[in-house]
Short mmCIF file of C-alpha atoms in Angstrom, two decimals:
data_model
loop_
_atom_site.label_atom_id
_atom_site.label_comp_id
_atom_site.label_asym_id
_atom_site.label_seq_id
_atom_site.Cartn_x
_atom_site.Cartn_y
_atom_site.Cartn_z
CA MET Q 1 68.14 27.90 111.82
CA ILE Q 2 68.27 31.66 111.15
CA THR Q 3 68.47 32.43 114.88
CA PHE Q 4 71.35 29.95 115.25
CA ILE Q 5 73.37 31.36 112.34
CA VAL Q 6 72.74 34.99 113.35
CA SER Q 7 73.80 34.18 116.93
CA ILE Q 8 77.11 32.74 115.74
CA ILE Q 9 77.68 35.84 113.59
CA LEU Q 10 76.88 38.13 116.54
CA LEU Q 11 79.46 36.36 118.72
CA VAL Q 12 82.15 36.85 116.07
CA VAL Q 13 81.15 40.49 115.52
CA GLY Q 14 81.20 40.99 119.29
CA TYR Q 15 84.87 40.07 119.39
CA PHE Q 16 85.79 42.60 116.72
CA THR Q 17 83.63 45.41 118.11
CA TYR Q 18 82.89 45.24 121.85
CA GLY Q 19 86.02 43.20 122.48
CA LYS Q 20 88.10 45.82 120.69
CA TYR Q 21 86.41 48.56 122.70
CA ILE Q 22 87.11 46.80 126.02
CA ASP Q 23 90.75 46.31 125.05
CA LYS Q 24 91.24 49.92 123.92
CA MET Q 25 89.45 51.26 127.00
CA PHE Q 26 91.63 49.21 129.36
CA GLY Q 27 94.78 50.30 127.52
CA PRO Q 28 97.37 47.53 127.03
CA LYS Q 29 100.94 48.85 127.04
CA GLU Q 30 103.34 47.58 124.41
CA ASP Q 31 106.50 48.42 126.39
CA ARG Q 32 105.35 47.05 129.76
CA PRO Q 33 106.94 43.66 130.53
CA THR Q 34 104.51 40.95 131.58
CA PRO Q 35 104.94 38.66 134.60
CA ALA Q 36 106.22 35.99 132.19
CA TYR Q 37 109.42 38.04 132.05
CA ASN Q 38 109.74 40.09 135.24
CA GLN Q 39 108.62 37.21 137.50
CA ARG Q 40 110.10 34.41 135.41
CA ASP Q 41 110.83 31.18 137.31
CA ASN Q 42 110.52 28.70 134.39
CA VAL Q 43 107.81 26.81 136.33
CA ASP Q 44 104.64 28.91 136.40
CA TYR Q 45 106.09 32.12 134.99
CA LEU Q 46 107.57 31.88 131.52
CA PRO Q 47 106.67 33.34 128.12
CA MET Q 48 104.85 31.12 125.61
CA LYS Q 49 103.53 31.69 122.11
CA THR Q 50 100.13 33.33 121.74
CA SER Q 51 98.79 30.33 119.82
CA SER Q 52 99.75 27.98 122.66
CA ASN Q 53 98.44 30.33 125.34
CA SER Q 54 95.13 30.68 123.50
CA LEU Q 55 94.47 26.97 123.12
CA ILE Q 56 95.56 26.28 126.71
CA GLN Q 57 93.24 29.05 127.90
CA LEU Q 58 90.35 27.61 125.87
CA LEU Q 59 90.82 24.15 127.37
CA ASN Q 60 91.39 25.55 130.87
CA ILE Q 61 88.08 27.40 130.87
CA ALA Q 62 86.11 24.86 128.84
CA GLY Q 63 86.06 21.42 130.43
CA VAL Q 64 82.66 19.95 129.67
CA GLY Q 65 81.00 23.24 130.64
CA PRO Q 66 80.27 24.65 127.16
CA ILE Q 67 78.87 21.26 126.14
CA PHE Q 68 76.94 19.81 129.10
CA GLY Q 69 75.60 23.16 130.41
CA PRO Q 70 74.12 24.33 127.07
CA ILE Q 71 72.63 20.88 126.44
CA MET Q 72 70.75 21.11 129.74
CA GLY Q 73 70.01 24.77 129.07
CA ALA Q 74 68.46 23.76 125.74
CA LEU Q 75 65.45 22.56 127.73
CA TYR Q 76 64.48 26.23 128.12
CA GLY Q 77 64.26 26.66 124.35
CA PRO Q 78 65.70 29.44 122.15
CA VAL Q 79 65.76 31.89 125.06
CA ALA Q 80 69.00 30.07 125.94
CA PHE Q 81 70.54 31.49 122.75
CA ILE Q 82 69.96 35.01 124.07
CA TRP Q 83 71.84 34.34 127.31
CA ILE Q 84 74.74 32.69 125.48
CA VAL Q 85 75.17 35.62 123.06
CA VAL Q 86 74.52 38.51 125.46
CA GLY Q 87 76.18 36.82 128.41
CA CYS Q 88 79.28 35.85 126.46
CA ILE Q 89 79.89 39.24 124.80
CA PHE Q 90 78.96 41.59 127.63
CA ALA Q 91 79.68 39.51 130.76
CA GLY Q 92 81.76 36.36 130.28
CA ALA Q 93 84.36 37.69 127.83
CA VAL Q 94 84.63 40.96 129.78
CA HIS Q 95 85.04 38.93 132.98
CA ASP Q 96 87.83 36.83 131.48
CA TYR Q 97 89.63 39.77 129.86
CA LEU Q 98 89.58 41.96 132.96
CA THR Q 99 90.66 39.10 135.23
CA GLY Q 100 93.53 38.30 132.87
CA MET Q 101 94.72 41.88 132.39
CA ILE Q 102 94.41 42.90 136.05
CA SER Q 103 96.32 39.75 136.98
CA ILE Q 104 99.03 40.65 134.44
CA ARG Q 105 99.27 44.12 135.96
CA ASN Q 106 99.64 42.60 139.44
CA LYS Q 107 102.43 40.01 139.06
CA GLY Q 108 100.11 37.26 137.81
CA ALA Q 109 98.03 37.34 141.00
CA HIS Q 110 95.14 34.92 141.40
CA LEU Q 111 91.62 36.01 142.31
CA PRO Q 112 92.01 35.85 146.14
CA GLU Q 113 94.96 38.28 145.98
CA LEU Q 114 93.07 40.57 143.61
CA ALA Q 115 89.93 40.43 145.77
CA GLY Q 116 92.01 41.32 148.82
CA LYS Q 117 93.60 44.27 147.05
CA PHE Q 118 90.45 45.72 145.51
CA LEU Q 119 87.61 44.56 147.78
CA GLY Q 120 89.28 44.29 151.19
CA ASN Q 121 91.16 41.68 153.23
CA VAL Q 122 87.97 39.99 154.41
CA MET Q 123 87.17 39.20 150.79
CA LYS Q 124 90.72 37.89 150.29
CA HIS Q 125 90.30 35.22 152.97
CA PHE Q 126 86.74 34.40 151.89
CA VAL Q 127 87.65 34.03 148.20
CA ASN Q 128 90.77 32.05 149.04
CA ILE Q 129 88.77 29.36 150.87
CA PHE Q 130 85.97 29.58 148.33
CA SER Q 131 88.31 29.18 145.35
CA ILE Q 132 90.21 26.22 146.79
CA LEU Q 133 86.95 24.43 147.62
CA LEU Q 134 85.64 25.13 144.12
CA LEU Q 135 88.85 23.84 142.52
CA LEU Q 136 88.97 20.73 144.72
CA LEU Q 137 85.39 19.85 143.82
CA THR Q 138 86.03 20.47 140.13
CA GLY Q 139 89.27 18.52 140.12
CA THR Q 140 87.69 15.56 141.91
CA VAL Q 141 84.66 15.43 139.60
CA PHE Q 142 87.02 15.68 136.64
CA VAL Q 143 88.76 12.56 137.92
CA THR Q 144 85.65 10.45 138.33
CA SER Q 145 83.56 11.62 135.36
CA PRO Q 146 86.15 10.99 132.60
CA ALA Q 147 87.16 7.73 134.31
CA LEU Q 148 83.56 6.50 134.08
CA LEU Q 149 83.30 7.64 130.46
CA LEU Q 150 86.52 5.79 129.57
CA TYR Q 151 85.38 2.74 131.51
CA ASN Q 152 82.13 2.64 129.54
CA LEU Q 153 83.84 3.36 126.22
CA MET Q 154 86.10 0.33 126.76
CA ASP Q 155 83.18 -1.85 127.94
CA GLY Q 156 84.81 -2.36 131.32
CA ARG Q 157 87.89 -4.10 129.92
CA ILE Q 158 90.09 -2.04 132.25
CA ALA Q 159 89.19 -1.74 135.92
CA LEU Q 160 87.75 1.62 136.95
CA GLY Q 161 90.25 1.89 139.81
CA ILE Q 162 93.18 1.61 137.40
CA ILE Q 163 91.75 4.34 135.16
CA ILE Q 164 91.29 6.65 138.16
CA PHE Q 165 94.87 5.92 139.27
CA VAL Q 166 96.27 6.80 135.83
CA ILE Q 167 94.31 10.06 135.73
CA PHE Q 168 95.57 10.96 139.21
CA VAL Q 169 99.18 10.31 138.15
CA TYR Q 170 98.72 12.58 135.14
CA TYR Q 171 97.18 15.29 137.36
CA ILE Q 172 100.06 15.10 139.82
CA LEU Q 173 102.65 15.48 137.07
CA SER Q 174 100.84 18.33 135.32
CA THR Q 175 100.40 20.12 138.65
CA ILE Q 176 104.02 20.07 139.80
CA LEU Q 177 106.00 20.12 136.54
CA PRO Q 178 106.75 23.39 134.68
CA ILE Q 179 103.77 24.45 132.58
CA ASP Q 180 105.60 24.01 129.27
CA LYS Q 181 106.57 20.37 129.93
CA ILE Q 182 103.14 18.70 129.70
CA ILE Q 183 100.36 21.28 129.48
CA GLY Q 184 102.19 23.45 126.95
CA ARG Q 185 102.81 20.46 124.68
CA VAL Q 186 99.57 18.47 124.70
CA TYR Q 187 96.96 21.20 125.15
CA PRO Q 188 97.32 22.71 121.66
CA ILE Q 189 96.55 19.25 120.23
CA PHE Q 190 93.56 18.77 122.51
CA GLY Q 191 92.35 22.31 121.77
CA ALA Q 192 92.43 21.64 118.05
CA LEU Q 193 90.41 18.44 118.63
CA LEU Q 194 87.80 20.40 120.60
CA LEU Q 195 87.45 23.01 117.86
CA VAL Q 196 87.33 20.50 115.01
CA SER Q 197 84.65 18.38 116.69
CA ALA Q 198 82.52 21.44 117.53
CA VAL Q 199 82.83 22.86 114.02
CA GLY Q 200 81.97 19.43 112.60
CA ILE Q 201 78.78 19.24 114.68
CA GLY Q 202 77.84 22.82 113.73
CA PHE Q 203 78.45 22.24 110.02
CA ARG Q 204 76.39 19.06 110.02
CA LEU Q 205 73.52 20.80 111.84
CA ILE Q 206 73.37 23.35 109.02
CA GLN Q 207 74.03 20.84 106.22
CA THR Q 208 71.29 18.45 107.34
CA GLY Q 209 68.81 21.26 107.94
CA ALA Q 210 68.30 20.31 111.56
CA PRO Q 211 65.06 21.82 112.91
CA ILE Q 212 66.77 24.35 115.18
CA PRO Q 213 63.96 26.48 116.66
CA GLU Q 214 63.80 30.22 116.00
CA LEU Q 215 63.99 32.98 118.58
CA SER Q 216 61.36 32.83 121.29
CA LEU Q 217 61.12 34.30 124.77
CA LYS Q 218 58.89 31.45 125.96
CA ASN Q 219 60.06 29.04 128.62
CA MET Q 220 59.94 25.62 126.93
CA HIS Q 221 61.26 23.66 129.91
CA PRO Q 222 59.17 20.46 130.34
CA ALA Q 223 59.30 20.80 134.11
CA GLY Q 224 58.47 24.51 134.02
CA ALA Q 225 61.70 25.48 135.82
CA PRO Q 226 61.92 29.30 136.02
CA ILE Q 227 64.23 31.08 133.59
CA PHE Q 228 65.35 33.49 136.30
CA PRO Q 229 67.47 32.53 138.11
CA LEU Q 230 67.94 28.91 136.96
CA LEU Q 231 68.99 29.45 133.33
CA PHE Q 232 71.94 31.56 134.49
CA PHE Q 233 73.16 28.70 136.68
CA THR Q 234 72.55 26.02 134.06
CA ILE Q 235 74.50 27.69 131.24
CA THR Q 236 77.66 29.09 132.83
CA CYS Q 237 80.63 28.16 130.65
CA GLY Q 238 79.75 29.64 127.28
CA ALA Q 239 78.13 32.69 128.89
CA LEU Q 240 79.66 33.57 132.29
CA SER Q 241 81.59 31.32 134.67
CA GLY Q 242 83.57 32.07 137.80
CA PHE Q 243 85.68 28.97 137.22
CA HIS Q 244 87.38 31.01 134.48
CA ALA Q 245 88.61 33.46 137.11
CA THR Q 246 90.54 30.61 138.76
CA GLN Q 247 92.09 29.53 135.45
CA THR Q 248 92.85 32.80 133.65
CA PRO Q 249 95.72 33.84 135.98
CA ILE Q 250 97.57 30.66 134.96
CA ILE Q 251 97.90 32.12 131.46
CA SER Q 252 98.44 35.68 132.71
CA ARG Q 253 101.78 34.30 133.93
CA THR Q 254 102.75 33.01 130.46
CA THR Q 255 101.39 35.83 128.26
CA ASN Q 256 104.29 37.42 126.41
CA LYS Q 257 102.70 40.81 125.55
CA GLU Q 258 99.71 42.73 126.87
CA LYS Q 259 98.50 43.41 123.32
CA ASN Q 260 97.79 39.67 122.92
CA ALA Q 261 95.37 39.61 125.86
CA ARG Q 262 92.27 40.40 123.80
CA PHE Q 263 92.74 37.32 121.63
CA ILE Q 264 93.77 35.06 124.51
CA PHE Q 265 91.17 36.06 127.09
CA TYR Q 266 88.27 37.78 125.31
CA GLY Q 267 88.68 35.78 122.11
CA MET Q 268 88.78 32.34 123.70
CA MET Q 269 85.63 33.14 125.66
CA ILE Q 270 83.92 34.01 122.37
CA ALA Q 271 85.15 30.67 120.97
CA GLU Q 272 83.64 28.95 123.99
CA GLY Q 273 80.37 30.80 123.38
CA ILE Q 274 80.28 29.48 119.81
CA ILE Q 275 80.84 25.93 121.08
CA ALA Q 276 78.02 26.44 123.58
CA MET Q 277 75.71 27.68 120.79
CA ILE Q 278 76.42 24.59 118.69
CA TRP Q 279 75.65 22.13 121.47
CA ALA Q 280 72.56 24.02 122.64
CA ALA Q 281 71.27 23.92 119.04
CA ALA Q 282 72.02 20.19 118.84
CA GLY Q 283 70.10 19.59 122.07
CA MET Q 284 67.07 21.55 120.83
CA SER Q 285 66.86 19.95 117.40
CA LEU Q 286 67.91 16.28 117.49
CA PHE Q 287 65.64 14.64 120.04
CA HIS Q 288 62.09 15.35 118.86
CA GLY Q 289 61.42 18.32 121.09
CA TYR Q 290 62.19 19.30 124.65
CA SER Q 291 60.40 16.33 126.20
CA GLY Q 292 62.54 14.02 124.06
CA LEU Q 293 65.69 15.82 125.21
CA GLN Q 294 64.54 15.58 128.83
CA ASP Q 295 64.00 11.85 128.38
CA VAL Q 296 67.54 11.33 127.07
CA LEU Q 297 68.96 13.43 129.90
CA ASN Q 298 67.01 11.39 132.44
CA ARG Q 299 68.43 8.15 131.00
CA GLY Q 300 72.08 9.15 130.72
CA GLU Q 301 72.69 12.80 131.57
CA ALA Q 302 74.35 15.14 129.06
CA ALA Q 303 77.06 12.59 128.17
CA LEU Q 304 74.44 10.39 126.48
CA VAL Q 305 73.22 13.40 124.46
CA VAL Q 306 76.79 14.04 123.30
CA SER Q 307 77.24 10.41 122.28
CA LYS Q 308 73.94 10.21 120.39
CA ALA Q 309 74.39 13.60 118.68
CA SER Q 310 77.98 12.83 117.64
CA ASN Q 311 77.14 9.45 116.16
CA LEU Q 312 74.00 10.76 114.47
CA LEU Q 313 75.69 13.74 112.83
CA LEU Q 314 79.27 12.52 112.31
CA GLY Q 315 78.92 8.76 111.96
CA SER Q 316 80.25 6.04 114.22
CA VAL Q 317 83.98 6.54 113.55
CA ILE Q 318 84.25 10.33 113.57
CA GLY Q 319 81.52 10.46 116.22
CA THR Q 320 83.60 8.25 118.50
CA ILE Q 321 86.56 10.61 118.02
CA ALA Q 322 84.29 13.49 119.03
CA VAL Q 323 83.23 11.57 122.15
CA ILE Q 324 86.90 10.95 122.99
CA GLY Q 325 87.39 14.70 122.67
CA VAL Q 326 84.62 15.23 125.21
CA ILE Q 327 86.34 12.76 127.55
CA ILE Q 328 89.58 14.70 127.20
CA LEU Q 329 87.91 18.01 128.08
CA PRO Q 330 87.26 17.36 131.79
CA ILE Q 331 90.80 16.01 132.12
CA THR Q 332 92.24 19.24 130.70
CA SER Q 333 90.30 21.27 133.26
CA GLY Q 334 90.92 18.84 136.10
CA ASP Q 335 94.70 19.12 135.88
CA THR Q 336 94.66 22.92 135.80
CA SER Q 337 92.19 22.94 138.70
CA PHE Q 338 94.81 21.31 140.90
CA ARG Q 339 97.58 23.45 139.41
CA SER Q 340 95.59 26.61 140.09
CA ALA Q 341 94.84 25.46 143.65
CA ARG Q 342 98.57 24.88 144.24
CA MET Q 343 99.39 28.36 142.97
CA ILE Q 344 96.66 30.02 145.05
CA ILE Q 345 97.81 28.29 148.26
CA ALA Q 346 101.46 29.08 147.50
CA ASP Q 347 100.61 32.75 146.98
CA TYR Q 348 98.49 32.88 150.13
CA LEU Q 349 101.20 31.29 152.29
CA ASN Q 350 104.01 33.08 150.42
CA VAL Q 351 105.77 29.83 149.47
CA GLU Q 352 108.05 30.22 146.43
CA GLN Q 353 107.53 27.58 143.75
CA ARG Q 354 110.90 27.30 142.04
CA SER Q 355 111.74 24.27 144.18
CA MET Q 356 110.16 20.96 143.12
CA MET Q 357 109.98 19.83 146.75
CA LYS Q 358 108.02 22.93 147.80
CA ARG Q 359 105.60 22.41 144.94
CA ILE Q 360 105.06 18.82 146.08
CA ILE Q 361 104.56 19.92 149.69
CA VAL Q 362 101.84 22.38 148.66
CA ALA Q 363 100.15 20.02 146.16
CA ALA Q 364 100.23 16.74 148.13
CA PRO Q 365 97.41 17.61 150.60
CA LEU Q 366 95.19 18.58 147.65
CA PHE Q 367 95.47 15.13 146.10
CA VAL Q 368 95.01 13.36 149.44
CA ILE Q 369 91.77 15.27 150.05
CA SER Q 370 90.63 14.75 146.46
CA PHE Q 371 91.26 11.01 146.64
CA GLY Q 372 89.26 10.90 149.87
CA LEU Q 373 86.38 12.67 148.14
CA THR Q 374 86.33 10.02 145.39
CA GLN Q 375 85.64 7.41 148.09
CA VAL Q 376 82.59 9.15 149.54
CA ASP Q 377 79.33 10.55 148.23
CA PHE Q 378 79.93 14.28 148.03
CA THR Q 379 76.88 15.03 145.87
CA VAL Q 380 75.53 17.34 148.57
CA LEU Q 381 78.60 19.55 148.23
CA TRP Q 382 78.47 19.31 144.43
CA ARG Q 383 74.91 20.68 144.42
CA TYR Q 384 76.38 24.01 145.49
CA PHE Q 385 78.89 24.09 142.63
CA SER Q 386 76.76 26.21 140.26
CA TRP Q 387 76.06 28.76 142.96
CA ALA Q 388 79.69 28.84 144.08
CA ASN Q 389 80.79 29.14 140.47
CA GLN Q 390 78.62 32.18 139.75
CA THR Q 391 79.46 33.75 143.11
CA THR Q 392 83.11 33.57 142.09
CA ALA Q 393 82.22 35.25 138.78
CA VAL Q 394 80.48 38.04 140.69
CA VAL Q 395 83.58 38.64 142.82
CA ALA Q 396 85.77 38.81 139.71
CA LEU Q 397 83.40 41.27 138.02
CA TRP Q 398 83.39 43.53 141.08
CA VAL Q 399 87.21 43.40 141.14
CA GLY Q 400 87.18 44.53 137.51
CA ALA Q 401 84.66 47.28 138.26
CA MET Q 402 86.78 48.58 141.16
CA TYR Q 403 89.96 48.56 139.10
CA LEU Q 404 88.33 50.52 136.27
CA LEU Q 405 86.64 52.94 138.68
CA ILE Q 406 89.93 53.77 140.41
CA ALA Q 407 91.63 54.07 137.01
CA LYS Q 408 88.87 56.53 135.96
CA LYS Q 409 87.81 54.32 133.08
CA ASN Q 410 84.40 52.98 132.06
CA PHE Q 411 83.67 50.78 135.06
CA TRP Q 412 80.05 50.22 133.93
CA VAL Q 413 81.20 47.47 131.53
CA ALA Q 414 81.91 45.35 134.61
CA ALA Q 415 79.49 46.91 137.09
CA ILE Q 416 76.30 46.30 135.08
CA PRO Q 417 76.78 42.51 134.70
CA ALA Q 418 78.12 42.44 138.27
CA VAL Q 419 74.91 44.00 139.67
CA PHE Q 420 72.70 41.69 137.60
CA MET Q 421 74.55 38.54 138.66
CA THR Q 422 74.79 39.67 142.31
CA TRP Q 423 71.00 39.84 142.39
CA ASN Q 424 70.93 36.48 140.62
CA ILE Q 425 73.09 34.64 143.16
CA PHE Q 426 71.08 36.04 146.07
CA VAL Q 427 67.76 35.02 144.50
CA TYR Q 428 69.12 31.55 143.72
CA ILE Q 429 70.35 30.74 147.22
CA LEU Q 430 67.23 32.26 148.80
CA SER Q 431 64.71 30.41 146.63
CA GLN Q 432 66.23 27.00 145.91
CA LYS Q 433 65.96 23.90 148.09
CA ILE Q 434 69.74 23.80 148.56
CA GLY Q 435 69.39 27.26 150.09
CA LEU Q 436 66.55 28.70 152.16
CA GLY Q 437 63.72 27.49 149.92
CA LEU Q 438 61.78 30.75 150.14
CA ASP Q 439 59.00 31.82 147.80
CA LEU Q 440 60.51 32.95 144.48
CA THR Q 441 58.76 36.34 144.42
CA LEU Q 442 59.84 37.05 148.00
CA SER Q 443 63.37 36.03 147.06
CA TYR Q 444 63.36 38.65 144.29
CA TYR Q 445 62.70 41.43 146.81
CA ILE Q 446 65.10 40.20 149.49
CA GLY Q 447 67.78 39.60 146.85
CA PHE Q 448 67.28 43.15 145.56
CA VAL Q 449 67.81 44.60 149.05
CA LEU Q 450 70.91 42.47 149.62
CA THR Q 451 72.28 43.62 146.26
CA LEU Q 452 71.81 47.25 147.31
CA LEU Q 453 73.69 46.54 150.55
CA TRP Q 454 76.58 45.03 148.56
CA ILE Q 455 76.68 48.10 146.29
CA ALA Q 456 76.86 50.27 149.41
CA TYR Q 457 79.81 48.21 150.67
CA PHE Q 458 81.46 48.56 147.26
CA GLY Q 459 81.07 52.35 147.48
CA TYR Q 460 82.52 52.36 151.01
CA GLN Q 461 85.49 50.28 149.87
CA TYR Q 462 86.09 52.62 146.92
CA LYS Q 463 86.23 55.70 149.16
CA LYS Q 464 88.55 53.87 151.55
CA MET Q 465 90.93 52.92 148.75
CA VAL Q 466 91.14 56.30 147.03
CA SER Q 467 91.92 57.90 150.39
CA ALA Q 468 94.86 55.52 150.91
CA LYS Q 469 97.84 57.46 149.59
CA SER Q 470 100.03 54.35 149.42
CA PHE Q 471 97.62 52.42 147.16
CA GLU Q 472 99.06 51.36 143.79
CA LEU Q 473 96.68 50.30 141.03
CA ASP Q 474 99.28 48.26 139.14
CA TYR Q 475 102.46 46.60 140.30
CA PRO Q 476 105.22 49.13 139.58
CA ILE Q 477 107.91 48.16 137.07
CA THR Q 478 111.36 49.51 137.81
CA GLY Q 479 113.90 50.36 135.14
CA LYS Q 480 115.94 47.26 136.01
CA GLN Q 481 112.92 45.00 135.58
CA GLN Q 482 112.11 46.56 132.22
CA LEU Q 483 115.45 45.33 130.93
CA THR Q 484 114.88 41.77 132.19
#
């Protein structure tokens, strides 16, 4: 219990200390207009209140990630707490903040545009395809998974096909309508539900004296799965997730002032880390040990753990409300997955999005492909999601490192987690069955060499960029735009 409480305190302290340092080091400018004003189109670009932006950002980046991932990560034991705290403060929140602020400084650009600018055009095309595939997979899963949860919750009284159809209709509307029409209105309510349910679970864990294990570096996983690299691909949301880099630019286009970025981007990642801590603690303490947790996961995946934990700690009525909240979460990430994909494609093809018809033209193929994926078994593709997710995070961290290096600021805050996770993604794809299936120790060495090669490329790209006299770090704001 002490480890759990101290970890929560450390996350909060991290926001007020390291988060403040990151913000001050980056240097938000009070008088610099954000894309919400100088790119305003009243569709994707428009200013919204910080409270609304924050809750939308939390739901965008959350989904079921900070719940399902930590529950499965709980199998490793209290070592998972270390990754959540350290990863969230020094990697995930930095990742989200830098992505958000660099996007704000570059007309609300999404990650492919930023990767192209700071890591080279080859990376732009690679990340563009990579991001769209990641978002399509996420959006499709976040159609089917909440539909199944709703179907089961209603004991099959409504046909599964009808539920899927309704979710698709909602996704289409939230993708093509201006952000303040649906997302801006319902997300604050959903965000409050997420926070209340998580706080309720956390409070009851403490109140009931749940046997939350204390800090240990031992691997408690019943199957003996290695901590490195698997833990870092099991707990992503709540520690570090590349999916956030696809969602954060949505809010960079609605942020009204740069000074609010620390709360919106860094702060909401800390909030997600706290949610992850609560659910990891619930997984470790409520099922009679790690073998008991593994047994529940084998019988019903993480959704069954959520249902059992909610009913056990909150009672049947409030517990059901908490479960409904969990059902809502994938929906609130599914809709912004499609919205983000539309925006990325529109930026890549240079298609303006003021026109409703042009938004429909860009979005329609996404939904056709997604619907097709719901009709086939795409589990093989989905197996690569965790690796693709953390690869995206690595790209975003290297973008942040390059920006800070060129700006002559402390680029190590991004470079250190970037190097660690670069090695991680190489080791993962080299050693796992979905990759090359090599010996783990051999994968460590090969991954280390490949990481060094990437660092060399990064250095080459840096020298190339600083020698380009026409390179502009931030999108210039003219006097006319400042008055807009």
